[in-house]
C-alpha positions as a printed NumPy array, in Angstrom:
array([[126.357, 141.341,  77.942],
       [127.679, 137.886,  77.373],
       [130.195, 137.489,  74.466],
       [127.612, 135.185,  72.89 ],
       [125.547, 138.275,  71.97 ],
       [128.071, 140.508,  70.301],
       [126.624, 141.319,  67.031],
       [128.711, 138.972,  64.807],
       [127.403, 136.59 ,  62.245],
       [128.977, 133.666,  63.827],
       [127.279, 133.766,  67.05 ],
       [125.214, 130.626,  67.843],
       [121.733, 132.288,  67.089],
       [120.432, 135.773,  66.739],
       [117.39 , 136.556,  68.909],
       [114.64 , 138.721,  67.286],
       [111.568, 139.854,  69.377],
       [108.236, 138.99 ,  67.666],
       [106.24 , 142.171,  67.477],
       [108.609, 143.426,  70.088],
       [108.041, 141.53 ,  73.245],
       [104.675, 139.936,  72.771],
       [104.576, 137.731,  75.717],
       [104.71 , 140.603,  78.281],
       [103.806, 143.857,  76.397],
       [101.23 , 145.07 ,  73.788],
       [102.503, 143.981,  70.399],
       [104.037, 146.422,  67.918],
       [104.391, 149.268,  70.394],
       [107.478, 151.36 ,  71.213],
       [107.323, 150.146,  74.815],
       [107.485, 146.501,  73.554],
       [110.374, 147.283,  71.212],
       [112.372, 148.97 ,  73.806],
       [111.844, 146.113,  76.429],
       [112.943, 143.616,  73.816],
       [116.168, 145.445,  73.201],
       [116.761, 145.662,  76.953],
       [116.828, 141.824,  77.126],
       [119.956, 141.748,  75.094],
       [118.111, 140.789,  71.803],
       [119.507, 142.56 ,  68.767],
       [116.429, 142.561,  66.585],
       [112.68 , 143.262,  66.527],
       [110.013, 142.004,  63.995],
       [107.181, 144.088,  63.126],
       [104.296, 144.285,  60.638],
       [103.212, 146.684,  57.986],
       [ 99.974, 147.534,  56.068],
       [ 99.478, 150.277,  53.637],
       [ 96.3  , 152.445,  53.858],
       [ 94.136, 153.65 ,  50.97 ],
       [ 95.979, 156.947,  50.813],
       [ 99.469, 155.218,  50.93 ],
       [100.325, 155.689,  54.502],
       [102.254, 152.724,  56.028],
       [100.686, 151.595,  59.313],
       [102.37 , 149.406,  62.054],
       [ 99.88 , 146.559,  62.693],
       [ 99.856, 142.693,  62.522],
       [ 96.191, 142.504,  61.503],
       [ 94.586, 144.016,  58.432],
       [ 91.691, 144.932,  60.771],
       [ 92.006, 147.101,  63.72 ],
       [ 89.408, 145.083,  65.739],
       [ 91.782, 142.912,  67.856],
       [ 94.338, 145.487,  69.025],
       [ 92.808, 148.92 ,  68.663],
       [ 89.952, 151.005,  70.174],
       [ 88.99 , 154.62 ,  69.253],
       [ 89.951, 157.564,  71.444],
       [ 86.851, 157.121,  73.671],
       [ 87.682, 153.451,  74.21 ],
       [ 85.033, 152.05 ,  71.923],
       [ 85.619, 148.886,  69.816],
       [ 86.919, 149.384,  66.282],
       [ 86.831, 147.296,  63.187],
       [ 88.589, 149.248,  60.3  ],
       [ 90.164, 147.288,  57.464],
       [ 93.435, 149.199,  57.092],
       [ 94.014, 148.724,  53.25 ],
       [ 90.518, 150.3  ,  52.661],
       [ 90.607, 153.472,  54.654],
       [ 92.656, 156.66 ,  54.761],
       [ 95.015, 157.091,  57.748],
       [ 92.923, 159.994,  59.085],
       [ 90.245, 157.563,  59.746],
       [ 92.298, 155.586,  62.214],
       [ 94.898, 158.258,  63.305],
       [ 93.407, 158.543,  66.864],
       [ 93.024, 154.825,  67.478],
       [ 94.977, 153.427,  70.44 ],
       [ 95.887, 150.022,  71.741],
       [ 93.127, 148.465,  73.903],
       [ 95.614, 147.121,  76.465],
       [ 98.1  , 150.053,  76.963],
       [ 96.535, 153.075,  75.331],
       [ 99.477, 153.607,  72.929],
       [ 98.629, 155.416,  69.779],
       [ 98.621, 153.528,  66.43 ],
       [101.9  , 154.039,  64.679],
       [102.768, 155.008,  61.17 ],
       [106.09 , 153.465,  59.827],
       [107.494, 156.847,  59.87 ],
       [106.92 , 157.119,  63.663],
       [108.509, 153.68 ,  64.127],
       [111.607, 154.636,  62.124],
       [111.915, 158.023,  63.915],
       [112.005, 156.235,  67.27 ],
       [114.501, 153.545,  65.828],
       [116.97 , 156.134,  64.679],
       [116.804, 157.917,  67.988],
       [117.121, 154.675,  69.936],
       [120.075, 153.474,  67.821],
       [121.916, 156.833,  68.134],
       [121.402, 156.677,  71.913],
       [123.123, 153.338,  72.01 ],
       [125.926, 153.442,  69.547],
       [127.893, 150.447,  70.773],
       [125.107, 148.15 ,  69.667],
       [123.799, 147.356,  66.197],
       [120.049, 146.979,  66.326],
       [118.074, 145.499,  63.443],
       [114.387, 145.588,  62.342],
       [112.503, 142.822,  60.246],
       [109.717, 144.402,  58.432],
       [106.98 , 141.803,  57.732],
       [105.222, 143.168,  54.631],
       [101.972, 141.442,  54.543],
       [100.842, 139.541,  51.479],
       [ 97.738, 141.776,  51.096],
       [ 99.989, 144.84 ,  50.312],
       [100.973, 146.152,  46.937],
       [104.51 , 145.382,  45.917],
       [104.958, 149.163,  45.568],
       [104.834, 149.449,  49.216],
       [108.657, 148.562,  49.189],
       [109.133, 151.923,  47.509],
       [107.308, 153.812,  50.095],
       [109.365, 152.019,  52.726],
       [112.756, 152.948,  51.092],
       [111.512, 156.596,  50.382],
       [110.431, 157.114,  53.908],
       [113.659, 155.689,  55.401],
       [115.891, 157.944,  53.26 ],
       [113.727, 161.061,  54.05 ],
       [114.4  , 160.463,  57.722],
       [118.082, 159.62 ,  57.344],
       [119.759, 159.902,  53.8  ],
       [122.204, 157.186,  54.444],
       [121.532, 154.073,  52.526],
       [124.271, 151.954,  54.026],
       [122.86 , 152.758,  57.582],
       [119.572, 151.356,  56.533],
       [120.906, 148.313,  54.668],
       [122.946, 147.312,  57.923],
       [119.67 , 147.451,  59.946],
       [116.634, 146.661,  58.085],
       [115.444, 143.284,  56.701],
       [112.543, 143.195,  54.226],
       [110.216, 140.25 ,  55.019],
       [107.928, 139.152,  52.181],
       [105.152, 136.671,  51.605],
       [104.743, 137.279,  47.873],
       [107.389, 136.459,  45.26 ],
       [106.022, 139.33 ,  43.121],
       [107.628, 141.749,  45.682],
       [111.263, 140.268,  45.037],
       [110.536, 140.521,  41.223],
       [109.381, 144.162,  41.582],
       [112.618, 145.072,  43.531],
       [114.564, 143.926,  40.503],
       [112.128, 145.29 ,  37.878],
       [111.333, 148.754,  38.971],
       [114.039, 151.348,  38.03 ],
       [113.436, 153.274,  41.235],
       [115.642, 150.85 ,  43.29 ],
       [118.609, 151.126,  40.81 ],
       [118.166, 154.893,  40.847],
       [118.251, 154.801,  44.777],
       [121.454, 152.831,  44.826],
       [123.024, 155.02 ,  42.183],
       [122.163, 158.263,  44.163],
       [122.897, 156.998,  47.754],
       [125.395, 154.223,  47.08 ],
       [127.456, 152.339,  46.807],
       [126.62 , 150.087,  49.688],
       [128.18 , 146.76 ,  50.773],
       [125.138, 144.788,  49.549],
       [121.514, 145.192,  48.715],
       [118.781, 144.984,  51.485],
       [118.383, 141.569,  53.076],
       [115.138, 140.108,  51.73 ],
       [113.609, 137.199,  53.709],
       [110.913, 134.954,  52.403],
       [108.442, 134.653,  55.366],
       [107.015, 131.041,  54.929],
       [105.103, 128.366,  56.629],
       [106.594, 125.72 ,  54.404],
       [110.115, 125.079,  53.049],
       [108.592, 123.815,  49.93 ],
       [107.039, 127.141,  49.277],
       [110.463, 128.806,  49.906],
       [112.013, 126.556,  47.253],
       [110.435, 128.87 ,  44.606],
       [112.228, 131.8  ,  46.015],
       [115.681, 130.02 ,  45.889],
       [114.695, 129.013,  42.106],
       [114.179, 132.712,  41.576],
       [117.616, 133.519,  42.973],
       [119.064, 131.06 ,  40.366],
       [116.992, 132.846,  37.603],
       [118.606, 136.023,  38.778],
       [121.998, 134.602,  38.363],
       [121.29 , 133.501,  34.721],
       [119.532, 136.636,  33.875],
       [121.325, 139.684,  35.36 ],
       [124.853, 140.386,  34.477],
       [126.848, 143.595,  34.473],
       [126.926, 146.806,  36.539],
       [123.579, 146.696,  38.365],
       [122.154, 145.879,  41.83 ],
       [120.419, 142.437,  42.165],
       [118.026, 141.945,  44.887],
       [118.124, 138.281,  45.763],
       [116.034, 136.548,  48.614],
       [118.943, 136.39 ,  50.954],
       [117.195, 134.34 ,  53.634],
       [114.128, 132.415,  54.792],
       [112.071, 133.122,  57.811],
       [110.4  , 129.691,  58.327],
       [107.667, 128.484,  60.795],
       [109.575, 126.068,  63.163],
       [107.205, 123.281,  62.553],
       [108.242, 123.137,  59.015],
       [111.804, 122.348,  60.152],
       [110.886, 119.187,  61.96 ],
       [111.31 , 116.806,  58.916],
       [114.051, 114.898,  57.17 ],
       [113.113, 116.458,  53.952],
       [113.87 , 119.949,  55.416],
       [117.277, 118.78 ,  56.77 ],
       [118.409, 116.79 ,  53.649],
       [116.651, 118.629,  50.802],
       [115.967, 122.226,  51.746],
       [118.82 , 123.02 ,  54.19 ],
       [121.561, 122.06 ,  51.628],
       [119.866, 124.375,  49.215],
       [120.094, 127.271,  51.628],
       [123.721, 126.455,  52.175],
       [124.525, 126.395,  48.427],
       [123.073, 129.89 ,  48.253],
       [124.736, 131.001,  51.511],
       [121.33 , 131.896,  52.732],
       [120.283, 132.961,  56.13 ],
       [117.631, 131.434,  58.314],
       [115.079, 132.46 ,  60.93 ],
       [112.698, 130.169,  62.644],
       [109.444, 131.438,  64.143],
       [107.855, 131.481,  66.678],
       [110.346, 129.902,  69.014],
       [109.141, 130.275,  72.723],
       [110.373, 127.031,  74.364],
       [113.883, 125.855,  75.218],
       [113.316, 122.557,  73.481],
       [112.446, 124.482,  70.26 ],
       [115.474, 126.627,  70.724],
       [117.694, 123.54 ,  71.151],
       [116.688, 122.177,  67.847],
       [117.526, 125.471,  66.194],
       [120.939, 125.508,  67.754],
       [121.509, 121.985,  66.393],
       [120.746, 123.293,  62.952],
       [123.074, 126.183,  63.531],
       [125.865, 123.88 ,  64.594],
       [125.452, 121.303,  62.055],
       [125.231, 123.605,  59.029],
       [127.323, 126.201,  57.389],
       [124.663, 128.882,  57.204],
       [126.156, 132.325,  57.698],
       [123.218, 133.469,  60.022],
       [120.611, 131.638,  62.073],
       [117.932, 133.413,  64.177],
       [114.876, 132.805,  66.302],
       [111.902, 135.035,  66.271],
       [110.349, 134.887,  69.659],
       [107.51 , 136.183,  71.835],
       [109.845, 135.921,  74.941],
       [113.342, 137.335,  74.089],
       [114.254, 137.277,  77.735],
       [113.714, 133.644,  77.94 ],
       [115.759, 132.953,  74.729],
       [118.557, 135.177,  75.859],
       [118.81 , 133.569,  79.228],
       [118.655, 130.068,  77.786],
       [121.516, 130.736,  75.333],
       [123.709, 132.46 ,  77.896],
       [123.285, 129.418,  80.383],
       [123.74 , 126.704,  77.719],
       [126.32 , 127.495,  75.143],
       [125.545, 124.72 ,  72.689],
       [127.774, 126.28 ,  70.085],
       [130.971, 125.788,  72.114],
       [129.973, 122.517,  73.823],
       [128.815, 120.45 ,  70.963],
       [129.926, 121.932,  67.641],
       [132.125, 118.952,  66.836],
       [129.288, 116.686,  67.697],
       [127.045, 118.254,  65.111],
       [129.569, 118.938,  62.349],
       [129.805, 116.524,  59.484],
       [133.173, 115.261,  58.165],
       [131.843, 114.553,  54.621],
       [132.831, 116.753,  51.862],
       [130.098, 115.577,  49.622],
       [127.175, 116.039,  52.024],
       [126.523, 119.399,  53.702],
       [124.434, 117.931,  56.512],
       [125.266, 114.657,  58.316],
       [122.296, 112.353,  58.334],
       [122.421, 111.712,  62.054],
       [123.675, 115.067,  63.168],
       [120.466, 116.632,  64.3  ],
       [118.193, 114.695,  66.697],
       [114.655, 114.598,  65.052],
       [112.46 , 112.9  ,  67.65 ],
       [109.33 , 110.844,  66.835],
       [107.08 , 113.425,  68.206],
       [108.666, 116.123,  66.116],
       [108.047, 114.005,  63.004],
       [104.444, 113.448,  63.92 ],
       [103.71 , 117.107,  64.727],
       [105.373, 117.893,  61.235],
       [103.267, 115.378,  59.389],
       [ 99.931, 116.723,  61.037],
       [101.022, 120.336,  60.399],
       [101.866, 119.513,  56.785],
       [ 98.503, 117.851,  55.99 ],
       [ 96.596, 120.62 ,  57.621],
       [ 98.296, 123.384,  55.717],
       [ 97.852, 121.666,  52.424],
       [ 94.16 , 121.16 ,  53.153],
       [ 93.534, 124.739,  54.512],
       [ 95.867, 126.705,  52.321],
       [ 96.666, 124.738,  49.15 ],
       [ 97.671, 127.743,  46.798],
       [100.154, 129.728,  48.97 ],
       [102.446, 130.332,  45.942],
       [100.458, 131.193,  42.748],
       [101.363, 130.441,  39.164],
       [101.526, 134.166,  38.546],
       [104.243, 134.588,  41.297],
       [106.552, 132.023,  39.67 ],
       [106.521, 133.692,  36.301],
       [109.855, 134.983,  36.967],
       [110.234, 137.131,  33.719],
       [106.811, 138.592,  33.549],
       [106.226, 142.259,  34.606],
       [104.895, 142.988,  38.066],
       [102.2  , 145.475,  38.523],
       [103.351, 147.291,  41.609],
       [ 99.892, 148.72 ,  42.344],
       [ 98.066, 145.295,  42.383],
       [ 97.474, 143.708,  45.788],
       [ 96.612, 140.066,  45.899],
       [ 93.154, 139.473,  47.176],
       [ 92.886, 136.525,  49.572],
       [ 90.003, 135.405,  51.769],
       [ 90.959, 132.76 ,  54.223],
       [ 88.298, 130.163,  55.008],
       [ 86.541, 130.348,  58.433],
       [ 88.216, 126.98 ,  59.246],
       [ 91.782, 128.26 ,  58.407],
       [ 91.005, 131.448,  60.429],
       [ 89.936, 129.449,  63.417],
       [ 92.956, 127.126,  63.153],
       [ 95.397, 130.031,  62.796],
       [ 93.83 , 132.108,  65.688],
       [ 93.792, 128.979,  67.973],
       [ 97.688, 128.272,  67.098],
       [ 98.36 , 132.037,  67.926],
       [ 96.677, 131.659,  71.332],
       [ 98.746, 128.457,  71.979],
       [101.924, 130.44 ,  71.151],
       [102.675, 128.366,  67.863],
       [102.608, 131.658,  65.598]])
């Protein structure tokens, strides 16, 4: 493996396989995850839903319709949050015939795979969908510690991806998490928590929450900050992102993922961000980890152009002309911004931003996307944008 991909935080970018290796293998399956790691990528991203009887299930969609059939091969359409796991236990993927996985199954495989490859540090990003209850995070931590009672091992390897600010608040409010750290700690740090976002403006609320935590919590306790943002790449194609949001990330020493990066020109832009900023960690989430790994190994932007992208200003963290933002990128960003505001105007609710109000861990947000937004989203998925 090239030196570029040693697991150090100062490598140019980290490569994370979107649902494993989505471009070539059935998403969210062990086969896809293994093939992703075989490319040299160090991380996989996967999705979780919680069933009515509180079983964590690996699936991107809340419905089983798109990916799963029953054991006889018939179509299915079960809404995972509304059924017990026994109702879907025998479902299998339509493409490859692999059985639907519980989170427990995934982590059991992950432990074994990591132990068989001790010279590499593998990571998992858990995408905890917005329709889940905040208390799903307790089940995640409980299950991991049942499988391996070593909190530091999990902290080093698992990122919690959230769409709902209430989840971050729940992590700090529920005594369970303090008790876990007292029992299994100390650790070097809390779990990395990433806001998964389609808009940097939405993510600003999460950075504001970090400021609130700094002002509120003092003394001997663990504080769960939002340590990074996983941002749809189209949202990065703007001057406002570069000059307003990126400096905020740097001020908080935050990490950044961009998704879904599948083309070399998209990757090149992320590499420019990496080189021009002082962020401690930059990664891409991709359907094609093999393409990203090959591109980075063949074109080491970090070594060739770091001085070109670095700013010499001590008062400005990002040089105005350091990152090449083309006219086409600006246009695509404007169109995307208008569409998202029209189709999904209330992505961060007032309730989420009441930082000091108590979170009901058993309450899941109910959201019903419009037919237009569903069509736009599914079309973008087919085009490889998401």
